[in-house]
């Protein structure tokens, strides 16, 4: 079993132009588990988050399944900001941030003394609240009928400002990134750059989204919703299930982490972004491959060093075929094992790649590769080892986390065991 090294096991490197960045805390809210222990257990056991939708009326859609977060109790983690000041996505973001900083061993006093970045990605923000407001206006025929409490909290920028308020962080740059389903990785990259450059020592970054009628209707109109379960890379795959949740990571300069004796889960080795802008919705093979190559180069990692890939892996015909081709373009005929955690989580939109990054961090920490569940027969056009249906124990050292989004946005993240390499 692979475990993260303690700070005492390695000395801080000599100063370089680009500071090293490590992962010291994680908070996860998902349809398969809330908190790191539940989330890790869900990944190990191949738990499915699919369940009947409770958040909105699905009459007329012909299906009623999504991956909602069950039994979420925001008051367990949110202490300083009134719950009415944020919608469900905001509550997810704040709760996951509280989990992450407590996991990192940071207090409100610690955070209040530091300059930091808060970066959260999202696709839909508080779209559920927007839908409720619209229903109120249409029913009354008057915009004055809209609930002022809901109206105040629909700005997507509040996903980061409420975290700053909750954690009492006055010296922060709060940034909400809206690159749709790649937004989680984009936000992690933003935090990575902020620390590398010396601008800050700590960044809270990730993604958050809540199940909403808008996303459900959109993917239904596209014909992209599966009628039963998500089967990424399977020859009988039929589409996605919408999902929700949040993943927040504490990134920290290596010097800061060592100075305070923090536990280090992994080192954030690098990332790559590409935007091919080839099509509004369809993924582009060359664009994805370019993002992967950029990430490997930024991380200083060779192709043969990747232990597994956490794929974007939505379960749609086009995405899985195109992503597989891009992986083969980069890695040749013997690519790394490639898994799709969306088979368990559904597609949690802006939270997806952040939860994927946390899955990668847990895989490095605990020495396992999560499975692609619901798998029956691999599509010949997706010739990958998808770790079907059951997790495997493995010495995981370096992992690639893929994400793609509408309009050709691709964001690829590389995490590695701390101390695995020291770049010149």
Short mmCIF file of C-alpha atoms in Angstrom, two decimals:
data_model
loop_
_atom_site.label_atom_id
_atom_site.label_comp_id
_atom_site.label_asym_id
_atom_site.label_seq_id
_atom_site.Cartn_x
_atom_site.Cartn_y
_atom_site.Cartn_z
CA UNK A 1 0.00 0.00 0.00
CA UNK A 2 1.31 3.42 -0.95
CA UNK A 3 1.11 6.17 1.66
CA UNK A 4 2.02 9.84 1.58
CA UNK A 5 5.38 10.63 3.12
CA UNK A 6 5.55 12.66 6.30
CA UNK A 7 7.28 16.04 6.11
CA UNK A 8 10.16 14.65 8.15
CA UNK A 9 10.92 12.15 5.39
CA UNK A 10 12.09 14.84 3.00
CA UNK A 11 13.78 18.19 3.32
CA UNK A 12 12.57 21.27 1.51
CA UNK A 13 14.23 21.72 -1.86
CA UNK A 14 16.62 24.51 -2.66
CA UNK A 15 14.79 27.64 -3.86
CA UNK A 16 13.79 27.64 -7.52
CA UNK A 17 11.94 30.04 -9.76
CA UNK A 18 8.82 27.89 -9.47
CA UNK A 19 7.80 26.81 -6.01
CA UNK A 20 6.64 23.28 -5.35
CA UNK A 21 3.00 22.84 -4.36
CA UNK A 22 1.51 20.08 -2.23
CA UNK A 23 -1.96 18.88 -1.30
CA UNK A 24 -2.54 19.03 2.46
CA UNK A 25 -6.32 18.88 2.90
CA UNK A 26 -9.43 17.62 1.10
CA UNK A 27 -13.17 17.92 1.56
CA UNK A 28 -15.65 15.87 -0.46
CA UNK A 29 -19.43 15.91 -0.73
CA UNK A 30 -20.80 13.42 -3.24
CA UNK A 31 -23.66 11.09 -4.02
CA UNK A 32 -21.54 8.13 -2.83
CA UNK A 33 -20.32 9.63 0.42
CA UNK A 34 -19.78 12.82 2.38
CA UNK A 35 -16.41 13.33 4.03
CA UNK A 36 -13.14 11.67 3.04
CA UNK A 37 -13.77 8.36 4.82
CA UNK A 38 -17.21 7.83 3.26
CA UNK A 39 -16.04 9.02 -0.15
CA UNK A 40 -12.98 6.76 -0.12
CA UNK A 41 -15.11 3.80 0.94
CA UNK A 42 -17.59 4.54 -1.83
CA UNK A 43 -14.79 4.60 -4.40
CA UNK A 44 -13.23 1.38 -3.09
CA UNK A 45 -16.49 -0.55 -3.05
CA UNK A 46 -17.84 0.77 -6.35
CA UNK A 47 -20.91 2.36 -4.79
CA UNK A 48 -23.53 3.85 -7.12
CA UNK A 49 -25.04 7.25 -6.34
CA UNK A 50 -28.03 6.83 -8.67
CA UNK A 51 -31.40 7.40 -7.00
CA UNK A 52 -34.82 8.98 -7.70
CA UNK A 53 -34.79 12.75 -8.04
CA UNK A 54 -36.27 14.70 -5.13
CA UNK A 55 -35.16 18.28 -5.91
CA UNK A 56 -37.64 19.08 -8.69
CA UNK A 57 -40.67 17.69 -10.48
CA UNK A 58 -39.70 15.40 -13.38
CA UNK A 59 -43.23 14.79 -14.70
CA UNK A 60 -43.18 14.66 -18.48
CA UNK A 61 -39.48 13.83 -18.80
CA UNK A 62 -39.98 10.07 -18.91
CA UNK A 63 -37.23 9.42 -16.37
CA UNK A 64 -36.52 10.30 -12.78
CA UNK A 65 -32.95 9.34 -11.85
CA UNK A 66 -29.93 11.45 -10.91
CA UNK A 67 -27.05 11.26 -8.45
CA UNK A 68 -28.21 13.48 -5.60
CA UNK A 69 -26.32 13.88 -2.33
CA UNK A 70 -28.39 12.08 0.32
CA UNK A 71 -28.97 13.29 3.88
CA UNK A 72 -26.90 16.46 3.56
CA UNK A 73 -26.92 18.43 6.84
CA UNK A 74 -25.18 21.76 6.14
CA UNK A 75 -25.42 22.94 9.74
CA UNK A 76 -22.88 20.28 10.67
CA UNK A 77 -20.13 22.29 8.95
CA UNK A 78 -21.47 25.81 8.38
CA UNK A 79 -21.18 27.86 11.57
CA UNK A 80 -20.59 31.51 10.76
CA UNK A 81 -22.82 32.31 7.78
CA UNK A 82 -26.64 32.03 7.88
CA UNK A 83 -27.75 29.07 5.78
CA UNK A 84 -30.28 31.26 3.93
CA UNK A 85 -27.38 33.31 2.54
CA UNK A 86 -26.50 30.53 0.12
CA UNK A 87 -28.21 28.00 -2.09
CA UNK A 88 -27.47 24.29 -2.18
CA UNK A 89 -24.36 24.66 -4.34
CA UNK A 90 -23.01 27.31 -1.99
CA UNK A 91 -23.72 25.11 1.00
CA UNK A 92 -21.84 22.27 -0.68
CA UNK A 93 -18.87 24.54 -1.40
CA UNK A 94 -18.70 25.97 2.13
CA UNK A 95 -19.13 22.60 3.83
CA UNK A 96 -16.43 21.00 1.66
CA UNK A 97 -14.10 23.93 2.34
CA UNK A 98 -14.63 23.55 6.09
CA UNK A 99 -13.86 19.83 5.80
CA UNK A 100 -10.73 20.52 3.77
CA UNK A 101 -9.19 23.11 6.09
CA UNK A 102 -9.92 20.99 9.15
CA UNK A 103 -8.37 18.00 7.37
CA UNK A 104 -5.32 20.19 6.68
CA UNK A 105 -5.05 21.09 10.36
CA UNK A 106 -5.73 24.78 9.74
CA UNK A 107 -7.80 26.93 12.08
CA UNK A 108 -9.74 30.11 11.38
CA UNK A 109 -6.98 31.98 13.23
CA UNK A 110 -4.36 30.46 10.92
CA UNK A 111 -6.32 31.40 7.82
CA UNK A 112 -7.12 34.90 9.04
CA UNK A 113 -3.42 35.76 9.17
CA UNK A 114 -2.62 34.59 5.64
CA UNK A 115 -3.07 35.90 2.15
CA UNK A 116 -4.79 33.20 0.14
CA UNK A 117 -6.71 32.36 -3.01
CA UNK A 118 -10.17 30.81 -3.04
CA UNK A 119 -11.03 29.40 -6.46
CA UNK A 120 -14.20 27.40 -7.12
CA UNK A 121 -15.44 26.10 -10.46
CA UNK A 122 -19.09 25.65 -11.38
CA UNK A 123 -21.36 24.94 -14.33
CA UNK A 124 -24.77 25.92 -13.01
CA UNK A 125 -24.12 27.92 -9.85
CA UNK A 126 -27.47 28.35 -8.09
CA UNK A 127 -29.57 27.46 -11.13
CA UNK A 128 -32.09 25.63 -8.95
CA UNK A 129 -32.85 28.91 -7.15
CA UNK A 130 -33.09 30.74 -10.49
CA UNK A 131 -35.68 28.19 -11.65
CA UNK A 132 -37.72 28.72 -8.49
CA UNK A 133 -37.60 32.50 -8.97
CA UNK A 134 -38.75 32.11 -12.57
CA UNK A 135 -41.68 29.94 -11.49
CA UNK A 136 -42.67 32.58 -8.93
CA UNK A 137 -42.58 35.36 -11.52
CA UNK A 138 -44.55 33.38 -14.09
CA UNK A 139 -47.17 32.28 -11.58
CA UNK A 140 -47.76 35.84 -10.37
CA UNK A 141 -47.12 37.64 -13.65
CA UNK A 142 -44.97 40.06 -11.71
CA UNK A 143 -41.20 40.08 -11.05
CA UNK A 144 -41.91 41.69 -7.68
CA UNK A 145 -43.26 38.30 -6.57
CA UNK A 146 -39.77 36.79 -6.60
CA UNK A 147 -38.38 35.82 -3.19
CA UNK A 148 -35.78 38.44 -2.21
CA UNK A 149 -33.81 35.90 -0.14
CA UNK A 150 -33.32 33.67 -3.18
CA UNK A 151 -32.66 36.67 -5.40
CA UNK A 152 -29.76 37.82 -3.23
CA UNK A 153 -27.91 34.53 -3.41
CA UNK A 154 -27.99 33.57 -7.11
CA UNK A 155 -24.77 35.31 -8.16
CA UNK A 156 -22.23 32.53 -8.89
CA UNK A 157 -19.47 34.67 -7.40
CA UNK A 158 -20.95 33.97 -3.99
CA UNK A 159 -19.65 30.39 -4.16
CA UNK A 160 -16.25 31.77 -3.16
CA UNK A 161 -17.18 34.81 -1.09
CA UNK A 162 -19.31 32.72 1.28
CA UNK A 163 -16.31 30.45 1.88
CA UNK A 164 -14.23 33.50 2.81
CA UNK A 165 -16.99 34.69 5.15
CA UNK A 166 -17.46 31.28 6.75
CA UNK A 167 -13.75 30.71 7.35
CA UNK A 168 -13.16 34.36 8.33
CA UNK A 169 -10.49 34.95 5.71
CA UNK A 170 -10.19 38.71 5.09
CA UNK A 171 -7.05 38.58 2.93
CA UNK A 172 -8.23 36.50 0.00
CA UNK A 173 -8.81 36.73 -3.72
CA UNK A 174 -12.16 34.93 -4.31
CA UNK A 175 -12.55 33.71 -7.89
CA UNK A 176 -15.40 31.68 -9.39
CA UNK A 177 -14.49 29.94 -12.64
CA UNK A 178 -17.28 28.95 -15.01
CA UNK A 179 -15.65 26.71 -17.59
CA UNK A 180 -18.49 24.22 -17.14
CA UNK A 181 -17.51 20.59 -16.69
CA UNK A 182 -13.76 21.32 -16.67
CA UNK A 183 -14.10 24.10 -14.08
CA UNK A 184 -12.85 22.06 -11.11
CA UNK A 185 -9.48 21.35 -12.73
CA UNK A 186 -9.30 24.93 -14.03
CA UNK A 187 -9.73 26.17 -10.46
CA UNK A 188 -7.06 23.84 -9.12
CA UNK A 189 -4.71 25.06 -11.84
CA UNK A 190 -5.48 28.65 -10.85
CA UNK A 191 -4.54 27.89 -7.25
CA UNK A 192 -1.41 26.05 -8.37
CA UNK A 193 -0.21 29.04 -10.40
CA UNK A 194 -0.92 31.45 -7.54
CA UNK A 195 1.28 29.46 -5.18
CA UNK A 196 4.00 28.65 -7.69
CA UNK A 197 4.44 32.34 -8.46
CA UNK A 198 4.83 33.28 -4.80
CA UNK A 199 1.64 35.33 -4.73
CA UNK A 200 0.23 33.25 -1.85
CA UNK A 201 1.15 30.20 0.22
CA UNK A 202 -2.34 28.68 0.45
CA UNK A 203 -5.18 28.15 -1.99
CA UNK A 204 -8.61 26.60 -1.42
CA UNK A 205 -9.77 25.36 -4.79
CA UNK A 206 -12.14 22.91 -6.44
CA UNK A 207 -15.71 22.89 -7.67
CA UNK A 208 -19.36 22.78 -6.63
CA UNK A 209 -22.72 22.23 -8.31
CA UNK A 210 -26.21 21.14 -7.33
CA UNK A 211 -28.75 19.07 -9.24
CA UNK A 212 -31.12 21.37 -11.10
CA UNK A 213 -33.94 21.19 -13.62
CA UNK A 214 -31.96 23.25 -16.15
CA UNK A 215 -29.10 20.73 -16.52
CA UNK A 216 -31.49 17.78 -16.46
CA UNK A 217 -33.65 19.29 -19.22
CA UNK A 218 -30.61 20.31 -21.27
CA UNK A 219 -29.10 16.85 -21.38
CA UNK A 220 -32.54 15.31 -21.94
CA UNK A 221 -32.98 17.52 -25.03
CA UNK A 222 -29.53 16.50 -26.23
CA UNK A 223 -30.52 12.84 -25.93
CA UNK A 224 -27.57 12.41 -23.58
CA UNK A 225 -29.35 11.04 -20.46
CA UNK A 226 -29.06 7.32 -19.86
CA UNK A 227 -32.34 5.54 -19.00
CA UNK A 228 -30.69 3.43 -16.30
CA UNK A 229 -27.02 3.62 -15.21
CA UNK A 230 -23.82 5.22 -16.48
CA UNK A 231 -21.57 2.81 -18.39
CA UNK A 232 -18.44 4.69 -19.50
CA UNK A 233 -16.46 3.01 -22.29
CA UNK A 234 -18.99 0.17 -22.51
CA UNK A 235 -20.33 -0.78 -25.94
CA UNK A 236 -23.91 -0.37 -24.63
CA UNK A 237 -23.42 3.01 -22.95
CA UNK A 238 -26.30 5.45 -23.44
CA UNK A 239 -25.35 8.65 -21.65
CA UNK A 240 -24.95 10.48 -18.38
CA UNK A 241 -26.81 10.92 -15.13
CA UNK A 242 -26.71 14.44 -13.74
CA UNK A 243 -25.15 14.68 -10.31
CA UNK A 244 -24.08 17.12 -7.62
CA UNK A 245 -21.62 17.75 -4.84
CA UNK A 246 -18.41 19.60 -4.09
CA UNK A 247 -14.72 18.90 -3.86
CA UNK A 248 -12.39 21.42 -2.22
CA UNK A 249 -8.63 20.92 -1.96
CA UNK A 250 -6.12 22.80 0.20
CA UNK A 251 -3.03 23.50 -1.87
CA UNK A 252 0.02 24.83 -0.07
CA UNK A 253 3.58 25.75 -0.87
CA UNK A 254 5.93 22.97 0.16
CA UNK A 255 7.81 25.37 2.42
CA UNK A 256 4.60 26.32 4.25
CA UNK A 257 3.52 22.70 4.66
CA UNK A 258 6.89 21.62 6.03
CA UNK A 259 7.10 24.60 8.37
CA UNK A 260 3.85 23.70 10.09
CA UNK A 261 4.34 19.91 9.98
CA UNK A 262 1.33 19.32 7.74
CA UNK A 263 0.39 15.91 6.42
CA UNK A 264 1.06 15.79 2.68
CA UNK A 265 -1.26 13.67 0.54
CA UNK A 266 0.42 14.36 -2.78
CA UNK A 267 2.39 16.87 -4.78
CA UNK A 268 0.59 18.86 -7.46
CA UNK A 269 3.04 18.31 -10.30
CA UNK A 270 1.42 20.26 -13.09
CA UNK A 271 -1.56 20.89 -15.35
CA UNK A 272 -2.44 21.69 -18.93
CA UNK A 273 -5.23 23.67 -20.55
CA UNK A 274 -6.43 23.62 -24.14
CA UNK A 275 -9.41 25.22 -25.83
CA UNK A 276 -9.94 23.95 -29.36
CA UNK A 277 -13.28 25.79 -29.83
CA UNK A 278 -14.04 23.24 -32.54
CA UNK A 279 -17.70 22.61 -31.66
CA UNK A 280 -20.18 23.93 -29.06
CA UNK A 281 -20.73 20.50 -27.50
CA UNK A 282 -18.74 17.74 -29.24
CA UNK A 283 -15.27 16.98 -27.84
CA UNK A 284 -12.24 17.28 -30.09
CA UNK A 285 -9.62 14.52 -30.17
CA UNK A 286 -6.66 16.77 -30.96
CA UNK A 287 -7.67 19.33 -28.34
CA UNK A 288 -7.82 16.71 -25.57
CA UNK A 289 -4.48 15.19 -26.65
CA UNK A 290 -2.88 18.63 -26.68
CA UNK A 291 -4.09 19.29 -23.13
CA UNK A 292 -2.63 15.97 -21.94
CA UNK A 293 0.75 16.68 -23.52
CA UNK A 294 0.83 20.16 -22.01
CA UNK A 295 0.09 18.72 -18.56
CA UNK A 296 2.79 16.06 -18.82
CA UNK A 297 5.30 18.67 -19.95
CA UNK A 298 4.33 21.10 -17.17
CA UNK A 299 4.66 18.32 -14.60
CA UNK A 300 7.96 17.03 -15.96
CA UNK A 301 6.45 13.54 -16.17
CA UNK A 302 7.12 10.89 -18.81
CA UNK A 303 4.22 8.98 -20.33
CA UNK A 304 5.36 5.65 -18.86
CA UNK A 305 5.29 7.12 -15.34
CA UNK A 306 1.51 7.59 -15.22
CA UNK A 307 -0.02 4.83 -13.08
CA UNK A 308 -3.62 5.47 -14.07
CA UNK A 309 -5.85 8.06 -15.69
CA UNK A 310 -9.02 9.36 -14.08
CA UNK A 311 -10.95 9.99 -17.28
CA UNK A 312 -13.60 12.57 -18.00
CA UNK A 313 -15.56 9.44 -18.93
CA UNK A 314 -19.13 10.70 -19.14
CA UNK A 315 -20.70 7.58 -20.64
CA UNK A 316 -21.85 9.28 -23.85
CA UNK A 317 -20.99 7.75 -27.20
CA UNK A 318 -19.07 10.78 -28.47
CA UNK A 319 -17.12 11.67 -25.33
CA UNK A 320 -15.81 8.20 -24.54
CA UNK A 321 -14.86 7.42 -28.13
CA UNK A 322 -13.07 10.76 -28.58
CA UNK A 323 -11.34 10.72 -25.20
CA UNK A 324 -10.13 7.16 -25.78
CA UNK A 325 -8.69 8.15 -29.15
CA UNK A 326 -6.89 11.13 -27.60
CA UNK A 327 -5.41 8.94 -24.86
CA UNK A 328 -4.17 6.47 -27.47
CA UNK A 329 -2.71 9.34 -29.51
CA UNK A 330 -0.59 10.33 -26.52
CA UNK A 331 0.20 6.95 -24.98
CA UNK A 332 0.21 4.59 -27.95
CA UNK A 333 -1.13 1.06 -27.91
CA UNK A 334 -0.40 0.44 -24.21
CA UNK A 335 -2.06 3.31 -22.32
CA UNK A 336 -2.33 3.42 -18.52
CA UNK A 337 -5.39 2.00 -16.83
CA UNK A 338 -8.19 4.49 -17.37
CA UNK A 339 -11.12 4.71 -14.96
CA UNK A 340 -14.34 6.73 -14.91
CA UNK A 341 -15.58 7.70 -11.44
CA UNK A 342 -18.68 9.22 -13.08
CA UNK A 343 -19.94 5.63 -13.34
CA UNK A 344 -20.43 5.97 -9.57
CA UNK A 345 -20.92 9.72 -9.00
CA UNK A 346 -22.85 10.68 -12.08
CA UNK A 347 -21.78 13.93 -13.73
CA UNK A 348 -21.47 16.52 -10.99
CA UNK A 349 -20.69 19.25 -13.54
CA UNK A 350 -18.30 21.86 -12.12
CA UNK A 351 -17.54 19.62 -9.15
CA UNK A 352 -16.68 16.63 -11.33
CA UNK A 353 -12.96 17.08 -11.89
CA UNK A 354 -12.44 18.37 -8.34
CA UNK A 355 -13.98 15.17 -6.97
CA UNK A 356 -11.85 13.32 -9.53
CA UNK A 357 -8.73 15.05 -8.19
CA UNK A 358 -9.66 14.04 -4.64
CA UNK A 359 -10.16 10.46 -5.86
CA UNK A 360 -6.62 10.64 -7.28
CA UNK A 361 -5.27 11.98 -3.99
CA UNK A 362 -6.98 9.18 -2.06
CA UNK A 363 -5.65 6.60 -4.53
CA UNK A 364 -2.10 7.83 -3.91
CA UNK A 365 -2.63 7.94 -0.17
CA UNK A 366 -4.26 4.52 0.22
CA UNK A 367 -2.79 2.54 -2.68
CA UNK A 368 -5.76 1.59 -4.82
CA UNK A 369 -7.28 2.30 -8.22
CA UNK A 370 -11.06 2.91 -8.16
CA UNK A 371 -13.24 0.96 -10.58
CA UNK A 372 -15.47 1.81 -13.51
CA UNK A 373 -18.73 0.22 -12.40
CA UNK A 374 -21.71 -1.00 -14.45
CA UNK A 375 -19.25 -2.38 -17.01
CA UNK A 376 -20.26 -5.34 -19.17
CA UNK A 377 -18.28 -5.25 -22.42
CA UNK A 378 -15.67 -2.74 -23.54
CA UNK A 379 -16.45 -0.86 -26.73
CA UNK A 380 -13.87 -1.85 -29.39
CA UNK A 381 -13.52 1.88 -30.11
CA UNK A 382 -12.43 2.41 -26.50
CA UNK A 383 -9.64 -0.20 -26.11
CA UNK A 384 -8.70 0.68 -22.53
CA UNK A 385 -8.31 -1.22 -19.26
CA UNK A 386 -11.10 0.53 -17.36
CA UNK A 387 -10.66 -1.48 -14.13
CA UNK A 388 -14.13 -2.95 -14.52
CA UNK A 389 -16.47 -3.18 -11.53
CA UNK A 390 -13.92 -3.77 -8.74
CA UNK A 391 -11.12 -1.61 -7.34
CA UNK A 392 -7.57 -2.97 -7.44
CA UNK A 393 -4.75 -2.53 -4.95
CA UNK A 394 -1.79 -0.78 -6.54
CA UNK A 395 1.32 1.22 -5.74
CA UNK A 396 0.01 4.51 -7.11
CA UNK A 397 2.61 7.22 -7.54
CA UNK A 398 1.60 9.51 -10.41
CA UNK A 399 -1.97 10.04 -11.64
CA UNK A 400 -3.58 12.05 -14.45
CA UNK A 401 -7.02 13.62 -13.96
CA UNK A 402 -8.87 14.54 -17.19
CA UNK A 403 -11.71 16.99 -17.69
CA UNK A 404 -13.44 18.42 -20.73
CA UNK A 405 -16.28 20.87 -21.26
CA UNK A 406 -18.55 22.45 -23.84
CA UNK A 407 -16.84 24.79 -26.34
CA UNK A 408 -13.71 22.66 -26.33
CA UNK A 409 -12.33 23.50 -22.88
CA UNK A 410 -9.96 20.81 -21.60
CA UNK A 411 -8.10 20.81 -18.29
CA UNK A 412 -5.70 18.04 -17.29
CA UNK A 413 -4.14 17.75 -13.82
CA UNK A 414 -1.14 15.64 -12.73
CA UNK A 415 -0.72 14.59 -9.08
CA UNK A 416 2.16 12.55 -7.67
CA UNK A 417 3.46 11.08 -4.45
CA UNK A 418 5.33 13.75 -2.51
CA UNK A 419 9.08 13.18 -2.90
CA UNK A 420 8.63 11.09 -6.04
CA UNK A 421 10.68 13.61 -8.01
CA UNK A 422 12.56 16.83 -7.50
CA UNK A 423 12.58 18.87 -10.67
CA UNK A 424 15.68 20.92 -11.47
#
